[in-house]
Structure formats: structure tokens, C-alpha cells
Amino acid sequence: MSAFVIKKGYNNPVQAPLVPLNVVPYYNKNSMTVYAICEVPEEIVKEHLAPTPFEYVSNRCMIYVNDFKESKELPYMDSAIIFEVRYKNITGGLYMYEWEDNDVAIATGRMWGYPKKYADIKLEKNGKIVHGTTVRKGIPLIDIEADLSCLADAPKKLQITPHLNLLTIPNPDGQSILMQKVTLRDNSSTCKILSNISCKVNIALKSSDNDPMGDFAPLKVLGGVILLRILLQLKKMVGQKL
């Protein structure tokens, strides 16, 4: 007889849920991120926002690759493109497209409304060079390289918190929406920055058949940063409906 204890979870399979009941809080003491602040054509941003309830704010975005592998509770790699948007009277960050490499992290994020998909993601430091890639279906969607030997002025920050997400659950026919809600999440108070180095960054984008990152190229890189943080995800930060 199996020693497994049958659960009654809130996600499938309910008797052995993919996302554990104790998925939060989780902690990472040494999370490294390389990101670029970029400017893309205004009309392209508006085109990708059109199916959403969010209003256009600017054509600047953050594109990043993040290493969260040191988390004991939920290790994963993460990558995304984030835009400043507005919903009603709230301005925040919309994860327009996002990828991770852990099914639990993907499922958890999608419950909060993050548009996470699976990809193979790497972030490696070799001397003064930090190189990040996001590869899906064999296509390098994001290729970003930061050079710590070429320091630069810090780019103007984007307002990417709170996160504004569009939680969407389809009907079983796959042709209509069962439920759709805008959710808000802000974990900025649980992040402690250990180091923040502005430097030269090069970035290249490509599209797969349903990951249209190439739409945002060519882009203008306004600046890049290597960031090292401590992150603690608390239960109270899970999010709220708007």
C-alpha cells in the first residue's frame, strides 16, 4: 500500500495537486537578474495591448532573464518582457509575455494571472560577461548579454509594481472565456537589493510560432543592469482582484 497521503487540493489533480498547498512562503537568498530597459515602436505596444483591458502608458519596457534556482521551496529560471500600463486609476507593470522552466512555478503564476509558458532558460557569468538566453521550441526568443567591464549610467526606472495581470480561465470548449479578472500583486516590499550595477547590455529578440518577441525588434536599448537580490514571497502577497 502506498504511503502517499491523499490530498484535497485547489488545483488538478485535486488528490495530488501540482501546486502544493504550502507553495508559499518561499525564499531565495541570491537571485541574479540581467535586464535591459528598451524603447520599442509605440504602435506595436498598442497592438499587443488591444485584446486586454489595460491602457497604454509608454513604449518603454523591461526585458530580463532571472535565476531563482537557489530557492529550496520553488527553484526555477524566469524570463519576461514587462510594460508600464494603466488600469482604472492604477499604473503598474504588465507581464506581456513570460517564460519559466518549472511546471509548478508556471502553474502557480498562471493562477495569479501571469502569462507563463515553458522555455529553456539559462543565465551564466563568465568573468565580466553575464549571458542570458530564453529558448522555446528551439527558437532563442531572448538573448541578452551584459558586460560588467563597460559601466554605464543607470537607465530611468519603469513603474513595474504593482503587477497588473489578466487572470483568464477558458470554458472547456476552448473557444470562450469562463472567467476573466484583473489581479494586482506587489512583492516589492519583500525584496532586498544586494547589488545593482548598470552596464552595457546587448539584446536580440526572435519569435516562435506563438511567442511574438520578434515584433518588438528592432528596439533601442536605453540601459542595462545586473541585479542581485534576496526575495521572500509571503502568503499575504499572493494578490487581489480589482
Short mmCIF file of N, CA and C in Angstrom, two decimals, residues 1-6:
data_model
loop_
_atom_site.label_atom_id
_atom_site.label_comp_id
_atom_site.label_asym_id
_atom_site.label_seq_id
_atom_site.Cartn_x
_atom_site.Cartn_y
_atom_site.Cartn_z
N MET A 1 0.85 -1.20 0.00
CA MET A 1 0.00 0.00 0.00
C MET A 1 0.89 1.25 0.00
N SER A 2 0.48 2.25 -0.77
CA SER A 2 1.26 3.48 -0.86
C SER A 2 1.17 4.26 0.44
N ALA A 3 2.30 4.92 0.79
CA ALA A 3 2.35 5.76 1.98
C ALA A 3 1.88 7.18 1.66
N PHE A 4 1.55 7.43 0.38
CA PHE A 4 1.14 8.77 -0.03
C PHE A 4 -0.17 9.15 0.65
N VAL A 5 -0.23 10.37 1.15
CA VAL A 5 -1.44 10.88 1.79
C VAL A 5 -2.28 11.61 0.75
N ILE A 6 -3.49 11.12 0.52
CA ILE A 6 -4.38 11.74 -0.45
C ILE A 6 -4.77 13.13 0.03
#
